[in-house]
Amino acid sequence: MRFLSGTAALISRMNWLIGQIFSWLSLGIVLVCFVVVVLRYLFATSFVWLQDLYIWLNGAMFTAVAGFALLKDDHVRVDIFYRPARIRTRALVDLVGVVFFLLPFTWIVYAYSLPFVLRSWSYFEGSANVGGMAGLYILKSFIIAFAVLLALQGIAMLCRSILVLGGRVDLVPPSMAYPVKPADAAAEAIEGVH
């Protein structure tokens, strides 16, 4: 059980760090977009590579922070039943969701994107726009990073679910702990789950 806790903590720390770093790209996106608008409307000039840059930064940021968003539980979810559920129920829902939906999805994304990414690297693909940025192959690599980071965070969620369902809530890393409501605490005290 401690191995599961350590694995979940390590993966979560890695995704947290990546999320903290790549979240700063949003500032870069805003600045580059501002420069593009100023150049275009005040100076009547434009650079295709600069327009490519803010689109590419956007793509890199959103694919790199997917695991971080899953860690922070910031993905869109219809949680009419999930949010009010007890911790054990949420752990079971997460376990089923990760095993039957998230991990197969990330495998499909990885398996189908890998040939395209490798082909892009084989000839150092650049922008399709004349005067655009070189290095599209680097951006395409973020598709692989997206699948891997999301799958890893799914594995961390799986570890958390197993810990909770195994009655070892105390071993769940604090960064991944389910929010505890008074009803959860009372139910756990009655069941002796702590």
JSON list of C-alpha atoms in Angstrom, two decimals:
[
{"chain": "A", "resi": 1, "resn": "MET", "atom": "CA", "xyz": [0.00, 0.00, 0.00]},
{"chain": "A", "resi": 2, "resn": "ARG", "atom": "CA", "xyz": [2.89, 2.37, 0.69]},
{"chain": "A", "resi": 3, "resn": "PHE", "atom": "CA", "xyz": [4.17, 1.68, -2.82]},
{"chain": "A", "resi": 4, "resn": "LEU", "atom": "CA", "xyz": [0.81, 2.85, -4.21]},
{"chain": "A", "resi": 5, "resn": "SER", "atom": "CA", "xyz": [0.98, 5.96, -2.06]},
{"chain": "A", "resi": 6, "resn": "GLY", "atom": "CA", "xyz": [4.54, 6.73, -3.17]},
{"chain": "A", "resi": 7, "resn": "THR", "atom": "CA", "xyz": [3.68, 6.14, -6.83]},
{"chain": "A", "resi": 8, "resn": "ALA", "atom": "CA", "xyz": [0.65, 8.42, -6.64]},
{"chain": "A", "resi": 9, "resn": "ALA", "atom": "CA", "xyz": [2.66, 11.11, -4.85]},
{"chain": "A", "resi": 10, "resn": "LEU", "atom": "CA", "xyz": [5.54, 10.95, -7.36]},
{"chain": "A", "resi": 11, "resn": "ILE", "atom": "CA", "xyz": [3.25, 11.15, -10.41]},
{"chain": "A", "resi": 12, "resn": "SER", "atom": "CA", "xyz": [1.22, 13.95, -8.85]},
{"chain": "A", "resi": 13, "resn": "ARG", "atom": "CA", "xyz": [4.34, 15.97, -8.00]},
{"chain": "A", "resi": 14, "resn": "MET", "atom": "CA", "xyz": [5.61, 15.57, -11.56]},
{"chain": "A", "resi": 15, "resn": "ASN", "atom": "CA", "xyz": [2.29, 16.69, -13.08]},
{"chain": "A", "resi": 16, "resn": "TRP", "atom": "CA", "xyz": [2.05, 19.54, -10.57]},
{"chain": "A", "resi": 17, "resn": "LEU", "atom": "CA", "xyz": [5.52, 20.78, -11.55]},
{"chain": "A", "resi": 18, "resn": "ILE", "atom": "CA", "xyz": [4.76, 20.49, -15.28]},
{"chain": "A", "resi": 19, "resn": "GLY", "atom": "CA", "xyz": [1.47, 22.30, -14.70]},
{"chain": "A", "resi": 20, "resn": "GLN", "atom": "CA", "xyz": [3.18, 25.13, -12.82]},
{"chain": "A", "resi": 21, "resn": "ILE", "atom": "CA", "xyz": [5.76, 25.59, -15.57]},
{"chain": "A", "resi": 22, "resn": "PHE", "atom": "CA", "xyz": [3.46, 25.33, -18.58]},
{"chain": "A", "resi": 23, "resn": "SER", "atom": "CA", "xyz": [0.72, 27.48, -17.02]},
{"chain": "A", "resi": 24, "resn": "TRP", "atom": "CA", "xyz": [3.05, 30.43, -17.56]},
{"chain": "A", "resi": 25, "resn": "LEU", "atom": "CA", "xyz": [2.67, 29.94, -21.30]},
{"chain": "A", "resi": 26, "resn": "SER", "atom": "CA", "xyz": [-0.74, 31.60, -20.97]},
{"chain": "A", "resi": 27, "resn": "LEU", "atom": "CA", "xyz": [1.05, 34.87, -20.25]},
{"chain": "A", "resi": 28, "resn": "GLY", "atom": "CA", "xyz": [3.23, 34.33, -23.32]},
{"chain": "A", "resi": 29, "resn": "ILE", "atom": "CA", "xyz": [0.14, 33.63, -25.42]},
{"chain": "A", "resi": 30, "resn": "VAL", "atom": "CA", "xyz": [-1.49, 36.88, -24.33]},
{"chain": "A", "resi": 31, "resn": "LEU", "atom": "CA", "xyz": [1.69, 38.89, -24.97]},
{"chain": "A", "resi": 32, "resn": "VAL", "atom": "CA", "xyz": [2.32, 37.38, -28.41]},
{"chain": "A", "resi": 33, "resn": "CYS", "atom": "CA", "xyz": [-1.32, 37.85, -29.39]},
{"chain": "A", "resi": 34, "resn": "PHE", "atom": "CA", "xyz": [-1.14, 41.49, -28.23]},
{"chain": "A", "resi": 35, "resn": "VAL", "atom": "CA", "xyz": [2.00, 42.07, -30.31]},
{"chain": "A", "resi": 36, "resn": "VAL", "atom": "CA", "xyz": [0.33, 40.49, -33.37]},
{"chain": "A", "resi": 37, "resn": "VAL", "atom": "CA", "xyz": [-2.68, 42.81, -33.01]},
{"chain": "A", "resi": 38, "resn": "VAL", "atom": "CA", "xyz": [-0.53, 45.92, -32.46]},
{"chain": "A", "resi": 39, "resn": "LEU", "atom": "CA", "xyz": [1.69, 45.13, -35.44]},
{"chain": "A", "resi": 40, "resn": "ARG", "atom": "CA", "xyz": [-1.28, 44.42, -37.65]},
{"chain": "A", "resi": 41, "resn": "TYR", "atom": "CA", "xyz": [-3.54, 47.36, -36.79]},
{"chain": "A", "resi": 42, "resn": "LEU", "atom": "CA", "xyz": [-1.07, 50.08, -35.82]},
{"chain": "A", "resi": 43, "resn": "PHE", "atom": "CA", "xyz": [1.83, 49.31, -38.14]},
{"chain": "A", "resi": 44, "resn": "ALA", "atom": "CA", "xyz": [0.01, 47.45, -40.95]},
{"chain": "A", "resi": 45, "resn": "THR", "atom": "CA", "xyz": [2.52, 44.63, -40.85]},
{"chain": "A", "resi": 46, "resn": "SER", "atom": "CA", "xyz": [2.34, 41.00, -39.93]},
{"chain": "A", "resi": 47, "resn": "PHE", "atom": "CA", "xyz": [4.66, 38.07, -39.36]},
{"chain": "A", "resi": 48, "resn": "VAL", "atom": "CA", "xyz": [3.30, 34.61, -40.07]},
{"chain": "A", "resi": 49, "resn": "TRP", "atom": "CA", "xyz": [5.76, 33.00, -37.65]},
{"chain": "A", "resi": 50, "resn": "LEU", "atom": "CA", "xyz": [4.44, 35.24, -34.87]},
{"chain": "A", "resi": 51, "resn": "GLN", "atom": "CA", "xyz": [0.86, 34.21, -35.62]},
{"chain": "A", "resi": 52, "resn": "ASP", "atom": "CA", "xyz": [1.98, 30.59, -35.61]},
{"chain": "A", "resi": 53, "resn": "LEU", "atom": "CA", "xyz": [3.74, 31.16, -32.29]},
{"chain": "A", "resi": 54, "resn": "TYR", "atom": "CA", "xyz": [0.68, 32.03, -30.24]},
{"chain": "A", "resi": 55, "resn": "ILE", "atom": "CA", "xyz": [-1.32, 29.16, -31.71]},
{"chain": "A", "resi": 56, "resn": "TRP", "atom": "CA", "xyz": [1.55, 26.75, -31.03]},
{"chain": "A", "resi": 57, "resn": "LEU", "atom": "CA", "xyz": [2.04, 28.06, -27.49]},
{"chain": "A", "resi": 58, "resn": "ASN", "atom": "CA", "xyz": [-1.67, 27.50, -26.90]},
{"chain": "A", "resi": 59, "resn": "GLY", "atom": "CA", "xyz": [-1.46, 23.92, -28.18]},
{"chain": "A", "resi": 60, "resn": "ALA", "atom": "CA", "xyz": [1.66, 23.17, -26.13]},
{"chain": "A", "resi": 61, "resn": "MET", "atom": "CA", "xyz": [0.15, 24.61, -22.96]},
{"chain": "A", "resi": 62, "resn": "PHE", "atom": "CA", "xyz": [-3.17, 22.79, -23.13]},
{"chain": "A", "resi": 63, "resn": "THR", "atom": "CA", "xyz": [-1.68, 19.43, -24.00]},
{"chain": "A", "resi": 64, "resn": "ALA", "atom": "CA", "xyz": [1.08, 19.66, -21.38]},
{"chain": "A", "resi": 65, "resn": "VAL", "atom": "CA", "xyz": [-1.22, 20.66, -18.50]},
{"chain": "A", "resi": 66, "resn": "ALA", "atom": "CA", "xyz": [-3.87, 17.97, -19.06]},
{"chain": "A", "resi": 67, "resn": "GLY", "atom": "CA", "xyz": [-2.42, 15.76, -16.31]},
{"chain": "A", "resi": 68, "resn": "PHE", "atom": "CA", "xyz": [-2.18, 18.76, -13.99]},
{"chain": "A", "resi": 69, "resn": "ALA", "atom": "CA", "xyz": [-5.84, 19.60, -14.66]},
{"chain": "A", "resi": 70, "resn": "LEU", "atom": "CA", "xyz": [-6.81, 16.02, -13.83]},
{"chain": "A", "resi": 71, "resn": "LEU", "atom": "CA", "xyz": [-4.77, 16.23, -10.61]},
{"chain": "A", "resi": 72, "resn": "LYS", "atom": "CA", "xyz": [-6.59, 19.42, -9.62]},
{"chain": "A", "resi": 73, "resn": "ASP", "atom": "CA", "xyz": [-9.95, 17.90, -10.69]},
{"chain": "A", "resi": 74, "resn": "ASP", "atom": "CA", "xyz": [-10.44, 20.76, -13.16]},
{"chain": "A", "resi": 75, "resn": "HIS", "atom": "CA", "xyz": [-11.71, 18.69, -16.08]},
{"chain": "A", "resi": 76, "resn": "VAL", "atom": "CA", "xyz": [-15.32, 19.16, -17.11]},
{"chain": "A", "resi": 77, "resn": "ARG", "atom": "CA", "xyz": [-17.55, 16.64, -15.41]},
{"chain": "A", "resi": 78, "resn": "VAL", "atom": "CA", "xyz": [-21.26, 16.23, -14.90]},
{"chain": "A", "resi": 79, "resn": "ASP", "atom": "CA", "xyz": [-21.11, 15.56, -11.22]},
{"chain": "A", "resi": 80, "resn": "ILE", "atom": "CA", "xyz": [-24.73, 15.57, -10.10]},
{"chain": "A", "resi": 81, "resn": "PHE", "atom": "CA", "xyz": [-24.10, 12.25, -8.38]},
{"chain": "A", "resi": 82, "resn": "TYR", "atom": "CA", "xyz": [-20.33, 12.32, -7.92]},
{"chain": "A", "resi": 83, "resn": "ARG", "atom": "CA", "xyz": [-19.86, 15.45, -5.82]},
{"chain": "A", "resi": 84, "resn": "PRO", "atom": "CA", "xyz": [-22.39, 14.59, -3.09]},
{"chain": "A", "resi": 85, "resn": "ALA", "atom": "CA", "xyz": [-21.29, 10.93, -2.98]},
{"chain": "A", "resi": 86, "resn": "ARG", "atom": "CA", "xyz": [-19.25, 9.48, -0.13]},
{"chain": "A", "resi": 87, "resn": "ILE", "atom": "CA", "xyz": [-15.49, 9.14, -0.55]},
{"chain": "A", "resi": 88, "resn": "ARG", "atom": "CA", "xyz": [-15.63, 5.37, -1.11]},
{"chain": "A", "resi": 89, "resn": "THR", "atom": "CA", "xyz": [-18.26, 5.83, -3.83]},
{"chain": "A", "resi": 90, "resn": "ARG", "atom": "CA", "xyz": [-16.13, 8.50, -5.53]},
{"chain": "A", "resi": 91, "resn": "ALA", "atom": "CA", "xyz": [-13.11, 6.19, -5.32]},
{"chain": "A", "resi": 92, "resn": "LEU", "atom": "CA", "xyz": [-15.09, 3.40, -6.98]},
{"chain": "A", "resi": 93, "resn": "VAL", "atom": "CA", "xyz": [-16.35, 5.75, -9.72]},
{"chain": "A", "resi": 94, "resn": "ASP", "atom": "CA", "xyz": [-12.78, 6.97, -10.31]},
{"chain": "A", "resi": 95, "resn": "LEU", "atom": "CA", "xyz": [-11.45, 3.42, -10.44]},
{"chain": "A", "resi": 96, "resn": "VAL", "atom": "CA", "xyz": [-14.04, 2.36, -13.03]},
{"chain": "A", "resi": 97, "resn": "GLY", "atom": "CA", "xyz": [-13.61, 5.59, -15.00]},
{"chain": "A", "resi": 98, "resn": "VAL", "atom": "CA", "xyz": [-9.83, 5.30, -15.14]},
{"chain": "A", "resi": 99, "resn": "VAL", "atom": "CA", "xyz": [-9.75, 1.60, -16.04]},
{"chain": "A", "resi": 100, "resn": "PHE", "atom": "CA", "xyz": [-12.56, 1.57, -18.59]},
{"chain": "A", "resi": 101, "resn": "PHE", "atom": "CA", "xyz": [-12.41, 5.08, -20.07]},
{"chain": "A", "resi": 102, "resn": "LEU", "atom": "CA", "xyz": [-9.30, 7.15, -19.31]},
{"chain": "A", "resi": 103, "resn": "LEU", "atom": "CA", "xyz": [-6.55, 4.58, -19.83]},
{"chain": "A", "resi": 104, "resn": "PRO", "atom": "CA", "xyz": [-8.07, 3.14, -23.04]},
{"chain": "A", "resi": 105, "resn": "PHE", "atom": "CA", "xyz": [-8.58, 6.70, -24.35]},
{"chain": "A", "resi": 106, "resn": "THR", "atom": "CA", "xyz": [-4.98, 7.68, -23.66]},
{"chain": "A", "resi": 107, "resn": "TRP", "atom": "CA", "xyz": [-3.73, 4.45, -25.25]},
{"chain": "A", "resi": 108, "resn": "ILE", "atom": "CA", "xyz": [-5.76, 5.15, -28.41]},
{"chain": "A", "resi": 109, "resn": "VAL", "atom": "CA", "xyz": [-4.46, 8.73, -28.59]},
{"chain": "A", "resi": 110, "resn": "TYR", "atom": "CA", "xyz": [-0.89, 7.48, -28.09]},
{"chain": "A", "resi": 111, "resn": "ALA", "atom": "CA", "xyz": [-1.13, 4.58, -30.54]},
{"chain": "A", "resi": 112, "resn": "TYR", "atom": "CA", "xyz": [-2.78, 6.56, -33.32]},
{"chain": "A", "resi": 113, "resn": "SER", "atom": "CA", "xyz": [-0.66, 9.70, -32.96]},
{"chain": "A", "resi": 114, "resn": "LEU", "atom": "CA", "xyz": [2.73, 8.00, -32.68]},
{"chain": "A", "resi": 115, "resn": "PRO", "atom": "CA", "xyz": [3.13, 7.25, -36.43]},
{"chain": "A", "resi": 116, "resn": "PHE", "atom": "CA", "xyz": [2.21, 10.84, -37.32]},
{"chain": "A", "resi": 117, "resn": "VAL", "atom": "CA", "xyz": [4.62, 12.28, -34.76]},
{"chain": "A", "resi": 118, "resn": "LEU", "atom": "CA", "xyz": [7.44, 9.98, -35.90]},
{"chain": "A", "resi": 119, "resn": "ARG", "atom": "CA", "xyz": [6.82, 10.88, -39.54]},
{"chain": "A", "resi": 120, "resn": "SER", "atom": "CA", "xyz": [6.86, 14.57, -38.62]},
{"chain": "A", "resi": 121, "resn": "TRP", "atom": "CA", "xyz": [10.21, 14.09, -36.86]},
{"chain": "A", "resi": 122, "resn": "SER", "atom": "CA", "xyz": [11.62, 12.12, -39.81]},
{"chain": "A", "resi": 123, "resn": "TYR", "atom": "CA", "xyz": [11.60, 15.17, -42.06]},
{"chain": "A", "resi": 124, "resn": "PHE", "atom": "CA", "xyz": [11.58, 17.92, -39.42]},
{"chain": "A", "resi": 125, "resn": "GLU", "atom": "CA", "xyz": [8.16, 19.19, -40.43]},
{"chain": "A", "resi": 126, "resn": "GLY", "atom": "CA", "xyz": [7.58, 22.92, -40.29]},
{"chain": "A", "resi": 127, "resn": "SER", "atom": "CA", "xyz": [4.60, 25.20, -40.62]},
{"chain": "A", "resi": 128, "resn": "ALA", "atom": "CA", "xyz": [2.34, 24.79, -43.64]},
{"chain": "A", "resi": 129, "resn": "ASN", "atom": "CA", "xyz": [2.31, 28.60, -43.93]},
{"chain": "A", "resi": 130, "resn": "VAL", "atom": "CA", "xyz": [4.99, 30.33, -45.97]},
{"chain": "A", "resi": 131, "resn": "GLY", "atom": "CA", "xyz": [7.15, 32.25, -43.52]},
{"chain": "A", "resi": 132, "resn": "GLY", "atom": "CA", "xyz": [5.76, 30.23, -40.63]},
{"chain": "A", "resi": 133, "resn": "MET", "atom": "CA", "xyz": [7.66, 28.68, -37.77]},
{"chain": "A", "resi": 134, "resn": "ALA", "atom": "CA", "xyz": [9.93, 25.72, -38.18]},
{"chain": "A", "resi": 135, "resn": "GLY", "atom": "CA", "xyz": [9.65, 22.86, -35.73]},
{"chain": "A", "resi": 136, "resn": "LEU", "atom": "CA", "xyz": [6.06, 21.67, -36.03]},
{"chain": "A", "resi": 137, "resn": "TYR", "atom": "CA", "xyz": [7.41, 18.22, -35.16]},
{"chain": "A", "resi": 138, "resn": "ILE", "atom": "CA", "xyz": [8.16, 19.50, -31.64]},
{"chain": "A", "resi": 139, "resn": "LEU", "atom": "CA", "xyz": [4.59, 20.72, -31.23]},
{"chain": "A", "resi": 140, "resn": "LYS", "atom": "CA", "xyz": [3.22, 17.41, -32.51]},
{"chain": "A", "resi": 141, "resn": "SER", "atom": "CA", "xyz": [5.28, 15.65, -29.84]},
{"chain": "A", "resi": 142, "resn": "PHE", "atom": "CA", "xyz": [3.05, 17.30, -27.26]},
{"chain": "A", "resi": 143, "resn": "ILE", "atom": "CA", "xyz": [0.26, 14.96, -28.39]},
{"chain": "A", "resi": 144, "resn": "ILE", "atom": "CA", "xyz": [2.35, 12.07, -27.07]},
{"chain": "A", "resi": 145, "resn": "ALA", "atom": "CA", "xyz": [3.13, 14.05, -23.90]},
{"chain": "A", "resi": 146, "resn": "PHE", "atom": "CA", "xyz": [-0.61, 14.69, -23.48]},
{"chain": "A", "resi": 147, "resn": "ALA", "atom": "CA", "xyz": [-1.43, 10.99, -23.62]},
{"chain": "A", "resi": 148, "resn": "VAL", "atom": "CA", "xyz": [1.45, 9.97, -21.34]},
{"chain": "A", "resi": 149, "resn": "LEU", "atom": "CA", "xyz": [0.89, 12.65, -18.69]},
{"chain": "A", "resi": 150, "resn": "LEU", "atom": "CA", "xyz": [-2.86, 12.04, -18.63]},
{"chain": "A", "resi": 151, "resn": "ALA", "atom": "CA", "xyz": [-2.35, 8.26, -18.38]},
{"chain": "A", "resi": 152, "resn": "LEU", "atom": "CA", "xyz": [0.17, 8.70, -15.57]},
{"chain": "A", "resi": 153, "resn": "GLN", "atom": "CA", "xyz": [-2.23, 10.88, -13.62]},
{"chain": "A", "resi": 154, "resn": "GLY", "atom": "CA", "xyz": [-4.90, 8.26, -14.26]},
{"chain": "A", "resi": 155, "resn": "ILE", "atom": "CA", "xyz": [-2.58, 5.67, -12.72]},
{"chain": "A", "resi": 156, "resn": "ALA", "atom": "CA", "xyz": [-2.14, 7.98, -9.72]},
{"chain": "A", "resi": 157, "resn": "MET", "atom": "CA", "xyz": [-5.93, 8.21, -9.43]},
{"chain": "A", "resi": 158, "resn": "LEU", "atom": "CA", "xyz": [-6.11, 4.43, -9.65]},
{"chain": "A", "resi": 159, "resn": "CYS", "atom": "CA", "xyz": [-3.61, 4.16, -6.77]},
{"chain": "A", "resi": 160, "resn": "ARG", "atom": "CA", "xyz": [-5.68, 6.63, -4.74]},
{"chain": "A", "resi": 161, "resn": "SER", "atom": "CA", "xyz": [-8.87, 4.67, -5.39]},
{"chain": "A", "resi": 162, "resn": "ILE", "atom": "CA", "xyz": [-7.24, 1.40, -4.32]},
{"chain": "A", "resi": 163, "resn": "LEU", "atom": "CA", "xyz": [-5.95, 3.04, -1.14]},
{"chain": "A", "resi": 164, "resn": "VAL", "atom": "CA", "xyz": [-9.38, 4.44, -0.29]},
{"chain": "A", "resi": 165, "resn": "LEU", "atom": "CA", "xyz": [-11.23, 1.23, -1.10]},
{"chain": "A", "resi": 166, "resn": "GLY", "atom": "CA", "xyz": [-8.61, -0.73, 0.86]},
{"chain": "A", "resi": 167, "resn": "GLY", "atom": "CA", "xyz": [-9.31, 1.40, 3.93]},
{"chain": "A", "resi": 168, "resn": "ARG", "atom": "CA", "xyz": [-5.98, 3.25, 3.83]},
{"chain": "A", "resi": 169, "resn": "VAL", "atom": "CA", "xyz": [-7.20, 6.82, 3.36]},
{"chain": "A", "resi": 170, "resn": "ASP", "atom": "CA", "xyz": [-4.32, 7.87, 5.63]},
{"chain": "A", "resi": 171, "resn": "LEU", "atom": "CA", "xyz": [-1.84, 6.91, 2.89]},
{"chain": "A", "resi": 172, "resn": "VAL", "atom": "CA", "xyz": [-3.47, 9.03, 0.18]},
{"chain": "A", "resi": 173, "resn": "PRO", "atom": "CA", "xyz": [-1.06, 11.87, -0.73]},
{"chain": "A", "resi": 174, "resn": "PRO", "atom": "CA", "xyz": [-2.43, 15.22, 0.54]},
{"chain": "A", "resi": 175, "resn": "SER", "atom": "CA", "xyz": [-2.34, 16.69, -2.98]},
{"chain": "A", "resi": 176, "resn": "MET", "atom": "CA", "xyz": [-4.76, 13.97, -4.11]},
{"chain": "A", "resi": 177, "resn": "ALA", "atom": "CA", "xyz": [-7.03, 13.71, -1.07]},
{"chain": "A", "resi": 178, "resn": "TYR", "atom": "CA", "xyz": [-10.74, 13.81, -1.68]},
{"chain": "A", "resi": 179, "resn": "PRO", "atom": "CA", "xyz": [-12.43, 16.80, -0.07]},
{"chain": "A", "resi": 180, "resn": "VAL", "atom": "CA", "xyz": [-14.00, 15.51, 3.15]},
{"chain": "A", "resi": 181, "resn": "LYS", "atom": "CA", "xyz": [-17.53, 16.61, 3.98]},
{"chain": "A", "resi": 182, "resn": "PRO", "atom": "CA", "xyz": [-19.05, 16.26, 7.45]},
{"chain": "A", "resi": 183, "resn": "ALA", "atom": "CA", "xyz": [-21.25, 13.40, 6.18]},
{"chain": "A", "resi": 184, "resn": "ASP", "atom": "CA", "xyz": [-18.12, 11.55, 4.98]},
{"chain": "A", "resi": 185, "resn": "ALA", "atom": "CA", "xyz": [-16.39, 11.92, 8.33]},
{"chain": "A", "resi": 186, "resn": "ALA", "atom": "CA", "xyz": [-19.47, 10.69, 10.19]},
{"chain": "A", "resi": 187, "resn": "ALA", "atom": "CA", "xyz": [-19.92, 7.69, 7.86]},
{"chain": "A", "resi": 188, "resn": "GLU", "atom": "CA", "xyz": [-16.26, 6.75, 8.15]},
{"chain": "A", "resi": 189, "resn": "ALA", "atom": "CA", "xyz": [-16.37, 7.02, 11.94]},
{"chain": "A", "resi": 190, "resn": "ILE", "atom": "CA", "xyz": [-19.39, 4.71, 12.03]},
{"chain": "A", "resi": 191, "resn": "GLU", "atom": "CA", "xyz": [-17.81, 2.21, 9.61]},
{"chain": "A", "resi": 192, "resn": "GLY", "atom": "CA", "xyz": [-14.38, 2.48, 11.22]},
{"chain": "A", "resi": 193, "resn": "VAL", "atom": "CA", "xyz": [-12.74, 3.14, 7.83]},
{"chain": "A", "resi": 194, "resn": "HIS", "atom": "CA", "xyz": [-10.09, 5.56, 9.10]}
]
